[in-house]
């Protein structure tokens, strides 16, 4: 570890990750009990909780600015969507429906969500989305509006840097709870819960979510196969 990094850690300019902490503790020949205590603190320091109530107080449009910043600073982004369609892929009608219960003026939030979608056309970035059939077909909007939303998903699959996969019902997938999560390169993973968002910055947590994404991605269909499924689901909505 460089002297500069050690100095930045000592001065609080840099938060050490778990590997940094382990290297320092090993170099100092720290006793086992201290290693356990400090390692636990390091994991807490690399995990952040943001509750929805705080986001609502600050304004949902401010949250959109934060997300836009993460998307701008990342070049390789992965989204696992088991419950509904994310704002980056949503039509205006779907966006409005997704925040219909939010208090206050929602105009700015809708505008910010739609503005963020421009990042999809930045070919220096790679986007991978995996959606379950339940997420695509969740009846958040009337059937005719949902059909247009599904058509929009299909159109986005033609972008060379945007890879949208869907997991049809009936596939034999791994057991366990399914949470919405996003991985920004190898620097951060965010996990959504009903009451807020967990933010992980330790490489081990990020690696775990990369593995989780890969496992779900293996069950998804992409390209023409995905477009065929989406076309069937849109047709079902219209009928």
Short mmCIF file of C-alpha atoms in Angstrom, two decimals:
data_model
loop_
_atom_site.label_atom_id
_atom_site.label_comp_id
_atom_site.label_asym_id
_atom_site.label_seq_id
_atom_site.Cartn_x
_atom_site.Cartn_y
_atom_site.Cartn_z
CA UNK A 1 0.00 0.00 0.00
CA UNK A 2 1.41 3.40 -0.94
CA UNK A 3 2.36 5.95 1.69
CA UNK A 4 -0.08 8.38 0.06
CA UNK A 5 -2.96 5.98 0.55
CA UNK A 6 -1.97 5.31 4.17
CA UNK A 7 -1.83 9.07 4.75
CA UNK A 8 -5.25 9.60 3.14
CA UNK A 9 -6.73 6.88 5.34
CA UNK A 10 -5.13 8.39 8.47
CA UNK A 11 -6.46 11.85 7.62
CA UNK A 12 -9.95 10.59 6.81
CA UNK A 13 -9.80 11.56 3.13
CA UNK A 14 -10.29 7.94 2.07
CA UNK A 15 -12.52 5.28 3.64
CA UNK A 16 -10.55 2.01 3.64
CA UNK A 17 -12.29 -1.03 2.23
CA UNK A 18 -12.13 -4.42 3.91
CA UNK A 19 -9.00 -5.49 2.02
CA UNK A 20 -7.19 -2.30 3.07
CA UNK A 21 -8.18 -2.91 6.68
CA UNK A 22 -7.04 -6.53 6.58
CA UNK A 23 -3.67 -5.54 5.10
CA UNK A 24 -3.09 -2.94 7.82
CA UNK A 25 -4.18 -5.27 10.63
CA UNK A 26 -1.94 -8.03 9.28
CA UNK A 27 1.03 -5.67 9.05
CA UNK A 28 0.42 -4.57 12.63
CA UNK A 29 0.02 -8.20 13.79
CA UNK A 30 -3.22 -7.22 15.55
CA UNK A 31 -4.79 -9.76 17.94
CA UNK A 32 -7.75 -11.80 16.72
CA UNK A 33 -10.36 -9.99 18.82
CA UNK A 34 -9.25 -6.59 17.53
CA UNK A 35 -9.26 -7.90 13.94
CA UNK A 36 -12.87 -9.03 14.40
CA UNK A 37 -13.97 -5.69 15.88
CA UNK A 38 -12.22 -3.50 13.30
CA UNK A 39 -13.36 -5.66 10.38
CA UNK A 40 -16.98 -5.28 11.54
CA UNK A 41 -16.55 -1.50 11.73
CA UNK A 42 -15.01 -1.44 8.25
CA UNK A 43 -18.02 -3.26 6.80
CA UNK A 44 -20.36 -0.73 8.44
CA UNK A 45 -18.24 2.13 7.06
CA UNK A 46 -18.58 0.70 3.57
CA UNK A 47 -22.37 0.26 3.81
CA UNK A 48 -24.85 3.12 3.73
CA UNK A 49 -28.62 3.20 4.39
CA UNK A 50 -30.92 5.80 2.85
CA UNK A 51 -34.50 5.63 4.00
CA UNK A 52 -37.37 6.67 1.75
CA UNK A 53 -38.66 9.20 4.28
CA UNK A 54 -35.45 11.21 4.01
CA UNK A 55 -35.63 11.09 0.21
CA UNK A 56 -39.19 12.38 0.29
CA UNK A 57 -38.23 15.22 2.61
CA UNK A 58 -35.36 16.27 0.32
CA UNK A 59 -37.50 15.87 -2.78
CA UNK A 60 -37.54 12.98 -5.24
CA UNK A 61 -36.09 15.25 -7.94
CA UNK A 62 -32.90 15.51 -5.83
CA UNK A 63 -32.66 11.73 -5.85
CA UNK A 64 -32.82 11.83 -9.65
CA UNK A 65 -29.81 14.16 -9.68
CA UNK A 66 -27.86 11.66 -7.56
CA UNK A 67 -28.75 8.78 -9.87
CA UNK A 68 -27.79 10.84 -12.93
CA UNK A 69 -24.39 11.47 -11.32
CA UNK A 70 -23.83 7.75 -10.72
CA UNK A 71 -24.82 6.95 -14.30
CA UNK A 72 -22.53 9.65 -15.65
CA UNK A 73 -19.51 8.42 -13.68
CA UNK A 74 -19.98 4.72 -14.54
CA UNK A 75 -19.26 2.96 -17.82
CA UNK A 76 -20.61 -0.53 -17.06
CA UNK A 77 -24.03 -0.70 -15.38
CA UNK A 78 -26.20 -3.68 -14.48
CA UNK A 79 -29.83 -3.61 -13.34
CA UNK A 80 -31.83 -6.54 -11.99
CA UNK A 81 -35.55 -5.73 -12.05
CA UNK A 82 -37.88 -8.40 -10.60
CA UNK A 83 -40.86 -6.16 -9.77
CA UNK A 84 -41.33 -3.32 -12.28
CA UNK A 85 -39.65 -1.37 -15.07
CA UNK A 86 -36.98 1.15 -14.09
CA UNK A 87 -37.25 4.83 -14.99
CA UNK A 88 -34.42 4.60 -17.53
CA UNK A 89 -36.61 2.32 -19.67
CA UNK A 90 -40.00 3.85 -18.91
CA UNK A 91 -42.43 5.84 -21.04
CA UNK A 92 -43.74 9.17 -19.63
CA UNK A 93 -47.07 7.56 -18.71
CA UNK A 94 -45.33 4.75 -16.84
CA UNK A 95 -43.05 7.21 -15.02
CA UNK A 96 -46.01 9.27 -13.86
CA UNK A 97 -47.82 6.16 -12.63
CA UNK A 98 -44.73 4.94 -10.76
CA UNK A 99 -44.65 8.04 -8.53
CA UNK A 100 -48.39 8.71 -8.39
CA UNK A 101 -48.46 8.22 -4.60
CA UNK A 102 -45.51 10.53 -3.89
CA UNK A 103 -46.48 13.72 -2.04
CA UNK A 104 -46.06 17.23 -3.45
CA UNK A 105 -45.41 18.45 -6.98
CA UNK A 106 -44.17 15.52 -9.07
CA UNK A 107 -43.56 17.51 -12.26
CA UNK A 108 -39.83 18.02 -11.62
CA UNK A 109 -39.32 14.38 -10.72
CA UNK A 110 -40.98 13.18 -13.93
CA UNK A 111 -38.90 15.60 -15.98
CA UNK A 112 -35.67 14.51 -14.28
CA UNK A 113 -36.46 10.82 -14.77
CA UNK A 114 -37.07 11.33 -18.48
CA UNK A 115 -33.99 13.54 -18.80
CA UNK A 116 -31.83 10.75 -17.35
CA UNK A 117 -32.77 8.48 -20.25
CA UNK A 118 -30.41 10.37 -22.57
CA UNK A 119 -27.52 8.46 -20.98
CA UNK A 120 -28.67 5.29 -22.77
CA UNK A 121 -27.51 6.81 -26.06
CA UNK A 122 -23.95 7.34 -24.80
CA UNK A 123 -22.14 4.53 -26.59
CA UNK A 124 -19.13 4.82 -24.30
CA UNK A 125 -21.32 3.10 -21.68
CA UNK A 126 -22.67 -0.44 -21.50
CA UNK A 127 -26.05 -1.16 -19.92
CA UNK A 128 -27.36 -4.59 -19.00
CA UNK A 129 -30.94 -4.96 -17.78
CA UNK A 130 -32.52 -8.21 -16.66
CA UNK A 131 -36.28 -8.11 -16.05
CA UNK A 132 -38.61 -10.86 -14.97
CA UNK A 133 -41.84 -11.38 -16.92
CA UNK A 134 -43.69 -10.21 -13.81
CA UNK A 135 -41.81 -6.89 -13.92
CA UNK A 136 -42.59 -6.33 -17.60
CA UNK A 137 -46.27 -7.23 -17.27
CA UNK A 138 -47.01 -5.71 -13.85
CA UNK A 139 -50.30 -3.79 -14.36
CA UNK A 140 -49.11 -0.43 -13.06
CA UNK A 141 -50.89 1.27 -15.99
CA UNK A 142 -53.94 0.35 -18.11
CA UNK A 143 -53.40 -2.47 -20.64
CA UNK A 144 -53.19 -0.21 -23.72
CA UNK A 145 -50.60 2.00 -22.00
CA UNK A 146 -48.66 -1.05 -20.82
CA UNK A 147 -48.59 -2.34 -24.41
CA UNK A 148 -46.89 0.88 -25.52
CA UNK A 149 -44.42 0.55 -22.63
CA UNK A 150 -43.55 -3.00 -23.67
CA UNK A 151 -43.12 -1.84 -27.30
CA UNK A 152 -40.72 0.81 -25.98
CA UNK A 153 -38.66 -1.87 -24.23
CA UNK A 154 -38.45 -3.82 -27.48
CA UNK A 155 -37.27 -0.74 -29.39
CA UNK A 156 -34.48 -0.11 -26.87
CA UNK A 157 -33.08 -3.61 -27.45
CA UNK A 158 -31.83 -2.35 -30.82
CA UNK A 159 -29.38 0.08 -29.19
CA UNK A 160 -25.92 -1.51 -29.51
CA UNK A 161 -24.85 -0.63 -25.97
CA UNK A 162 -28.14 -1.52 -24.26
CA UNK A 163 -28.76 -5.20 -23.54
CA UNK A 164 -32.23 -6.02 -22.25
CA UNK A 165 -32.98 -9.57 -21.17
CA UNK A 166 -36.24 -11.01 -19.89
CA UNK A 167 -36.84 -14.09 -17.76
CA UNK A 168 -40.13 -15.70 -18.84
CA UNK A 169 -42.34 -17.41 -16.28
CA UNK A 170 -41.67 -21.12 -16.29
CA UNK A 171 -37.90 -20.96 -16.29
CA UNK A 172 -36.15 -23.00 -13.60
CA UNK A 173 -34.44 -20.22 -11.65
CA UNK A 174 -32.44 -20.28 -8.43
CA UNK A 175 -34.42 -20.05 -5.17
CA UNK A 176 -34.21 -17.17 -2.75
CA UNK A 177 -35.54 -13.62 -2.29
CA UNK A 178 -35.45 -11.34 -5.31
CA UNK A 179 -34.55 -7.69 -4.69
CA UNK A 180 -34.14 -4.85 -7.14
CA UNK A 181 -30.46 -4.02 -7.36
CA UNK A 182 -28.04 -2.03 -9.51
CA UNK A 183 -24.28 -2.51 -9.86
CA UNK A 184 -22.20 0.46 -11.01
CA UNK A 185 -19.03 -1.01 -12.49
CA UNK A 186 -16.95 -2.45 -9.66
CA UNK A 187 -17.34 0.52 -7.31
CA UNK A 188 -20.87 0.36 -5.91
CA UNK A 189 -24.01 -1.76 -5.60
CA UNK A 190 -27.39 -0.43 -4.50
CA UNK A 191 -30.21 -2.65 -3.24
CA UNK A 192 -33.78 -1.42 -2.94
CA UNK A 193 -36.07 -2.45 -0.10
CA UNK A 194 -39.68 -1.41 0.64
CA UNK A 195 -38.42 1.34 2.98
CA UNK A 196 -35.17 2.54 1.45
CA UNK A 197 -31.92 1.76 -0.32
CA UNK A 198 -28.79 -0.04 0.89
CA UNK A 199 -25.53 1.15 -0.67
CA UNK A 200 -22.53 -1.20 -0.69
CA UNK A 201 -19.01 -0.04 -1.55
CA UNK A 202 -16.91 -2.94 -0.33
CA UNK A 203 -15.58 -5.05 -3.18
CA UNK A 204 -16.78 -8.30 -1.62
CA UNK A 205 -20.37 -7.12 -1.48
CA UNK A 206 -20.11 -5.78 -5.03
CA UNK A 207 -18.67 -9.10 -6.23
CA UNK A 208 -21.55 -10.94 -4.57
CA UNK A 209 -24.08 -8.86 -6.50
CA UNK A 210 -22.15 -9.28 -9.74
CA UNK A 211 -22.38 -13.04 -9.20
CA UNK A 212 -26.08 -12.71 -8.37
CA UNK A 213 -26.67 -10.74 -11.56
CA UNK A 214 -24.78 -13.30 -13.66
CA UNK A 215 -26.92 -16.11 -12.20
CA UNK A 216 -30.16 -14.33 -13.16
CA UNK A 217 -28.78 -13.25 -16.52
CA UNK A 218 -28.10 -16.89 -17.39
CA UNK A 219 -31.87 -17.52 -17.30
CA UNK A 220 -32.78 -14.51 -19.47
CA UNK A 221 -33.32 -14.33 -23.21
CA UNK A 222 -31.89 -11.45 -25.22
CA UNK A 223 -32.02 -10.01 -28.73
CA UNK A 224 -34.58 -11.46 -31.12
CA UNK A 225 -35.81 -13.97 -28.56
CA UNK A 226 -36.50 -11.15 -26.10
CA UNK A 227 -38.27 -9.11 -28.78
CA UNK A 228 -40.52 -12.08 -29.60
CA UNK A 229 -41.51 -12.44 -25.95
CA UNK A 230 -42.11 -8.71 -25.60
CA UNK A 231 -44.24 -8.68 -28.76
CA UNK A 232 -46.38 -11.54 -27.39
CA UNK A 233 -46.88 -9.75 -24.08
CA UNK A 234 -47.75 -6.44 -25.77
CA UNK A 235 -50.24 -8.24 -28.01
CA UNK A 236 -51.79 -9.87 -24.95
CA UNK A 237 -52.27 -6.42 -23.39
CA UNK A 238 -53.99 -5.12 -26.51
CA UNK A 239 -56.35 -8.08 -26.68
#
